[in-house]
Structures are given as C-alpha cells and as structure tokens.
Short mmCIF file of C-alpha atoms and ligand atoms in Angstrom, two decimals:
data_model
loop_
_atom_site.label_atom_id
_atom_site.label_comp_id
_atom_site.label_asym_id
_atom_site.label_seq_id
_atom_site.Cartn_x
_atom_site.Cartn_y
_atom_site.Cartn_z
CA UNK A 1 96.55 126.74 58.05
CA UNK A 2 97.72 124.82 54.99
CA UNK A 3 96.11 121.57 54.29
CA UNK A 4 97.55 119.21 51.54
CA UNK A 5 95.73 116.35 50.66
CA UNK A 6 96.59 112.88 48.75
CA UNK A 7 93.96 111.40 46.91
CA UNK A 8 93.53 108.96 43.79
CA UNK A 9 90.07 111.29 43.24
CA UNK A 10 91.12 114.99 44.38
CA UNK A 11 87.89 115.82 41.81
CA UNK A 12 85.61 114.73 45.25
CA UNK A 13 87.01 117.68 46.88
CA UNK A 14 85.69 120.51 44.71
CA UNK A 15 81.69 120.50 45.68
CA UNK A 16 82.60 120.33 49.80
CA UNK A 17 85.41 123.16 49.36
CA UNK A 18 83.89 125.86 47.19
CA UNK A 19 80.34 126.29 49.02
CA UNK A 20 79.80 128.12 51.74
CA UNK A 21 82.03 128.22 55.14
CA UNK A 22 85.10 126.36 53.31
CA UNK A 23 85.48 128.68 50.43
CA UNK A 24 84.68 131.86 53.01
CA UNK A 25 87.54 130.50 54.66
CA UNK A 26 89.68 130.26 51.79
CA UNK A 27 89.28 133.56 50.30
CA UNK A 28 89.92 135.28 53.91
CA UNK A 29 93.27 133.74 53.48
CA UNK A 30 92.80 131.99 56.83
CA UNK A 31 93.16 128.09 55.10
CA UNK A 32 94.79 126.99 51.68
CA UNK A 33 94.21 123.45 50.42
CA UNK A 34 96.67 122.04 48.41
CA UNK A 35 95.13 118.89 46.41
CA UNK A 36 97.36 116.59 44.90
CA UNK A 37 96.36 113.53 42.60
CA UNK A 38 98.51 109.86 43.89
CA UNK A 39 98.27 109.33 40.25
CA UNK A 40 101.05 111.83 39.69
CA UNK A 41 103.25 109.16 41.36
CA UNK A 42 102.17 106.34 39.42
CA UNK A 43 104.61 104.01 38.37
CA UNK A 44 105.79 102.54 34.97
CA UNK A 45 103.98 102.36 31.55
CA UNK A 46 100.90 101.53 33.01
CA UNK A 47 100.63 104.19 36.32
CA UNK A 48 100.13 101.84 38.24
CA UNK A 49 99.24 102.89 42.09
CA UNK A 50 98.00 99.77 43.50
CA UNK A 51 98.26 95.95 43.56
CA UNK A 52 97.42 92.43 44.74
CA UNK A 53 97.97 91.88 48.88
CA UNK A 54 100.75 88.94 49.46
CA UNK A 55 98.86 86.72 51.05
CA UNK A 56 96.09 86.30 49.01
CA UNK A 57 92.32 87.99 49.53
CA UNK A 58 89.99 90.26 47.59
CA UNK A 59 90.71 93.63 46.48
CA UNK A 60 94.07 95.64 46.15
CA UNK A 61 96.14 98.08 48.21
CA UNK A 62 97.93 101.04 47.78
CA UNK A 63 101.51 100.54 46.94
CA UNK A 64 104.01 102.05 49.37
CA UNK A 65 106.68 103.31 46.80
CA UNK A 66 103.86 105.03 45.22
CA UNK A 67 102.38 106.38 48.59
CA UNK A 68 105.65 107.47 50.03
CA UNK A 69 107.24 109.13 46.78
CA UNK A 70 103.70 111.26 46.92
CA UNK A 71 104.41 112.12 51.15
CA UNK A 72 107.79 112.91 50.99
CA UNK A 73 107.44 115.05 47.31
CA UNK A 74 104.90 117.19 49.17
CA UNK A 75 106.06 117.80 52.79
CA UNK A 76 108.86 119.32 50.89
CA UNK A 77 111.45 119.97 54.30
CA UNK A 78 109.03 120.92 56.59
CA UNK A 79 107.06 117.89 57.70
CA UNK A 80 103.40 118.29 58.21
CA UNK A 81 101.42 116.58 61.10
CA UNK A 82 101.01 113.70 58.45
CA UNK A 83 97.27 111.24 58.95
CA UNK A 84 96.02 108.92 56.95
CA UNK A 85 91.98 107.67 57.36
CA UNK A 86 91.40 104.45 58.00
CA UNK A 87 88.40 102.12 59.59
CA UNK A 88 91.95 101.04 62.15
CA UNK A 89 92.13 104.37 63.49
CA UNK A 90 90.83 106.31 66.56
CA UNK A 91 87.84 107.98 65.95
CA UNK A 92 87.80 111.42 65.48
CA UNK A 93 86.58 113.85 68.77
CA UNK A 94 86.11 117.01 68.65
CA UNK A 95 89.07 117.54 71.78
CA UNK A 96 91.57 115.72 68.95
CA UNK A 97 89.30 118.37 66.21
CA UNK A 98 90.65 121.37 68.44
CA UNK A 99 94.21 120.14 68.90
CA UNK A 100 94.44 119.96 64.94
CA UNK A 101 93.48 122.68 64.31
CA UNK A 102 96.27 124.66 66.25
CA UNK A 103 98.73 122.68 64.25
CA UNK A 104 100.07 125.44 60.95
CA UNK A 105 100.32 122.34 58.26
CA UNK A 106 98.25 118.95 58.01
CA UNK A 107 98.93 116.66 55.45
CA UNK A 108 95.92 114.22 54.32
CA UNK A 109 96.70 110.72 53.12
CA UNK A 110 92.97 109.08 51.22
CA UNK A 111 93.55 105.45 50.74
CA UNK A 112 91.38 103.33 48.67
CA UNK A 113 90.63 100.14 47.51
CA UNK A 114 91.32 97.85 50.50
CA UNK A 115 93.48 100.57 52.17
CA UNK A 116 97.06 100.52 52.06
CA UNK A 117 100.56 98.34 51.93
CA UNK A 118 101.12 98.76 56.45
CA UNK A 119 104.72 100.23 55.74
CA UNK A 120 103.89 102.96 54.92
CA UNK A 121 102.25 103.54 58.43
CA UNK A 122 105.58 101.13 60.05
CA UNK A 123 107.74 103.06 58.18
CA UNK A 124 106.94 106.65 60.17
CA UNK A 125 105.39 107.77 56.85
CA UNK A 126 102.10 108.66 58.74
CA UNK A 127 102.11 110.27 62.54
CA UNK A 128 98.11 109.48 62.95
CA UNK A 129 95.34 106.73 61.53
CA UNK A 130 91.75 108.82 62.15
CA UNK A 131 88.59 106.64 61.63
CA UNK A 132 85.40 108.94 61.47
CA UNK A 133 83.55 106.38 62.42
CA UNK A 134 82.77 102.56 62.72
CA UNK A 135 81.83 101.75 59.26
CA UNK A 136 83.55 101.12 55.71
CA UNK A 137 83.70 103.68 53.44
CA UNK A 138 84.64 103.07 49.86
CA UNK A 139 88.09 105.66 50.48
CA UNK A 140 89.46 108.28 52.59
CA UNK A 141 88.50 111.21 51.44
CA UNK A 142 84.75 111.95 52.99
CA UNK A 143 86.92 111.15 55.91
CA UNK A 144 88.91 114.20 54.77
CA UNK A 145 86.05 116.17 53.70
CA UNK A 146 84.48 115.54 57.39
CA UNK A 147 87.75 116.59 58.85
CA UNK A 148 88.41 119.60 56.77
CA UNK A 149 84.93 120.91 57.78
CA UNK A 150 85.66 120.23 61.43
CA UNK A 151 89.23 121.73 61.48
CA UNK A 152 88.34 124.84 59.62
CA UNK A 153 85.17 126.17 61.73
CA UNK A 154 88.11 125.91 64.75
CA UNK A 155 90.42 128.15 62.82
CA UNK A 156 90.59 132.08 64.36
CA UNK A 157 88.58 134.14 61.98
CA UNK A 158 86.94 132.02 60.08
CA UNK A 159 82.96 131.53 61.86
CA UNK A 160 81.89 135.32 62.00
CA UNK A 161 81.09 137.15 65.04
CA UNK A 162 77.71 134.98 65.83
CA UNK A 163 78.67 131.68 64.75
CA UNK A 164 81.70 131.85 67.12
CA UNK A 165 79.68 133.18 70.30
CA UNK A 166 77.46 130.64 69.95
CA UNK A 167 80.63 128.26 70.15
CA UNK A 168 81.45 129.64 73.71
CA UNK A 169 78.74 129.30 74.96
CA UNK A 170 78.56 125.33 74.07
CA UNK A 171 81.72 125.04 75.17
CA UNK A 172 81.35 126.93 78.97
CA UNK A 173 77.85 127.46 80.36
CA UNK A 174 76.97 123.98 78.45
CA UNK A 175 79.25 122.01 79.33
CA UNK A 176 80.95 121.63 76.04
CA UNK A 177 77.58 119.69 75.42
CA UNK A 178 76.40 120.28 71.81
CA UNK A 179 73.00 120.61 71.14
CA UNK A 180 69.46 121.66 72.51
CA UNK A 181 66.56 122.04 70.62
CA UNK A 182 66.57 125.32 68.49
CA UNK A 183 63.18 127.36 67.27
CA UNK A 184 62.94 130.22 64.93
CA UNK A 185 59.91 132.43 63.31
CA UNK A 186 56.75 131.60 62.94
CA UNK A 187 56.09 131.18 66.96
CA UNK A 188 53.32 128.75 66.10
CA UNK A 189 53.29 126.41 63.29
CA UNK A 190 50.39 124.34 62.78
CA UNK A 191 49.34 124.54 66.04
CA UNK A 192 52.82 123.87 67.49
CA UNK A 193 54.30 126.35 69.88
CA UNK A 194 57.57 127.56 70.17
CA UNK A 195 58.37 126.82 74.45
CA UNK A 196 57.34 130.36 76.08
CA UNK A 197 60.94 130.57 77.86
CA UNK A 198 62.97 131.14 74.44
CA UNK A 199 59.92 134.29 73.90
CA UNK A 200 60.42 135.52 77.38
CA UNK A 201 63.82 137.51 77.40
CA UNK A 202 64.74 135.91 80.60
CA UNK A 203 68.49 135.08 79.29
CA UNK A 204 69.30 133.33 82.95
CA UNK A 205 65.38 130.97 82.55
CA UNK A 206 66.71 130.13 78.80
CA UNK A 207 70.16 129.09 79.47
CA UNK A 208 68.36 126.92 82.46
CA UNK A 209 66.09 125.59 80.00
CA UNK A 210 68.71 124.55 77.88
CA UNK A 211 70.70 123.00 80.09
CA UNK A 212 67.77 120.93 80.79
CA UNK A 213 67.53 119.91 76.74
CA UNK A 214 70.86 118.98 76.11
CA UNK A 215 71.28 116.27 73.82
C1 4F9 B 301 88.26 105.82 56.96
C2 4F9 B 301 86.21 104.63 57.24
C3 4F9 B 301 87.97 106.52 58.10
C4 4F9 B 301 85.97 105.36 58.38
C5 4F9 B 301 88.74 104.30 54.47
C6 4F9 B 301 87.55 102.64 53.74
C7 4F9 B 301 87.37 104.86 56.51
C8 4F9 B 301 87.68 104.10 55.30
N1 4F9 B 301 86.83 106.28 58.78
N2 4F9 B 301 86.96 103.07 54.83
N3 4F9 B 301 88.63 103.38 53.51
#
C-alpha cells in the first residue's frame, strides 16, 4: 500500500514511522509513505498557506487553492481514496480500519489551525472526514499517525506469524472482542498469582476463561 500524506509539519511523522512495526513494514516493501510538506504549495512572497475565516472568529484556516493545488499535484492521475481528519468526522472503527486497508493508495490530508476553508471538502477534493475521537487536537496528523498504525498491522505480511494468529483468534473464537487480561513470567509476583487456568494447558478451559474476561 502507498500512503501519501499532506501536512504543514511532515517532521511529526519521522519518530512514529521509523521504530518498530512501521519501519518493519516499510523495509518488507509491503507500505511506502510518501510525505509531502503543504508548504510546498504556499502562495506568493510570503508562502502563505492559511488565512482569516470570512465571518469573523479566532484562529485561521487552511486556504483551499493552497490545499487543492497540494491534492491534485500528488494524486497525479490515479486518485487515491482521499481523507482528511477532522473533530466533524466519523470516528474511526476498526470495521472502517479493515476496509482501508484493502484499498492500494490512501491519501492523508492534516489540517491545522482551525481546520480548513469547507470547499475543499464541497468541492469533492476529499472522499472521507475521520475523527479519532471526540476531542480537539492541535492538527491532523496524530490522527494520521493513529491511522497509519492501524492500517498497516491489517496489511498481508506485515505482523509476523504470532502477532497475526493472535489476530484470528480475536477476531473468531472472541468475538472480534479485543482484550482479556494477559500474564507472562514470573508466575507469582509479590505474592500475586498468575490464574491457574493460563498454567494448566487446557487450551479449551483458557479460551473459556477468556471469554469470560473480555473487556
Ligand atoms: C482530527 C481531532 C481527528 C480528532 C484536527 C484539530 C482532530 C483534529 N480527530 N483536531 N484538528
């Protein structure tokens, strides 16, 4: 999967994408992140990439000139499945997590500032808004961080053998259901025990016992 991402701060990106199970899945060729700074598409003497909302109010917006020379410079004929985060968006599940990460090209759109000018979204700029959550966030790209994360774990090839059996299980025998509570060595630690079912081998007691500690 290729994912190219639009950002006024593509520096963010660097710490989340070169640790770990993002760079893994980078260097297995299985996902290729393209990061691209708005500023590029700044306008005039001053590269400008934002300004005051008609109207009135605090803070400023991105500018849609800006925002759509930046979109339509890097879907480049084929057009990417194109989102943009935003608090106005649906919040992310991990069904819609799954769907995206069929999809062979996403394009990532970070406002800032207040967010952005709406024609840009009116103007079939942007297929998707994605919130991650009910709260305000000072841009869009932990959004895209979170996203990238979610999307790349759900990519063939990229958990290893373990990491992706535990997956099916979740998502059959529990349910889909995320968690239970998980122990490792020592089997006691200051006095507290590990439960005896998870040391008893009994595979058909410890998926019961799970089921029974879902979160
Ligand atoms: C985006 C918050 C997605 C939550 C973008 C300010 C945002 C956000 N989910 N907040 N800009």
């Amino acid at each position: 999967m290729q994912i190219d991402v639009l950002s006024l701060f593509p520096g963010m990106f660097a710490g989340p994408l070169t640790e770990s199970i993002l760079q893994r899945a980078q260097e297995k060729g299985c996902l290729s992140v393209h990061l691209h700074d708005l500023r590029d598409w700044a306008l005039g003497t001053y590269k400008q990439v934002d300004d005051k909302p008609y109207g009135g109010g605090a803070g400023m917006l991105l500018r849609v000139d800006v925002l759509v020379a930046a979109i339509e410079s890097v879907q480049e004929g084929a057009i990417p499945h194109r989102i943009l985060f935003s608090p106005r968006g649906k919040v992310l599940t991990q069904e819609r997590v799954e769907e995206l990460a069929a999809m062979d090209r996403l394009l990532l759109v970070c406002g800032h500032y207040e967010g952005v000018d709406q024609r840009v979204i009116d103007g079939g700029w942007i297929d998707e808004e994605i919130s991650i959550g009910q709260y305000v966030l000072t841009g869009g790209e932990l959004p895209a961080m979170v996203l990238i994360d979610a999307v790349a774990r759900q990519i063939p090839d990229v958990l290893g053998k373990e990491e992706s059996a535990e997956q099916e299980s979740f998502s059959k025998a529990l349910n889909r259901k995320k968690e239970y509570p998980h122990y490792t060595r020592p089997e006691e630690f200051r006095g507290i025990r590990v439960p005896d079912v998870l040391l008893s081998g009994h595979h058909e007691e410890i998926e019961k016992w799970r089921r029974h500690h879902l979160l």
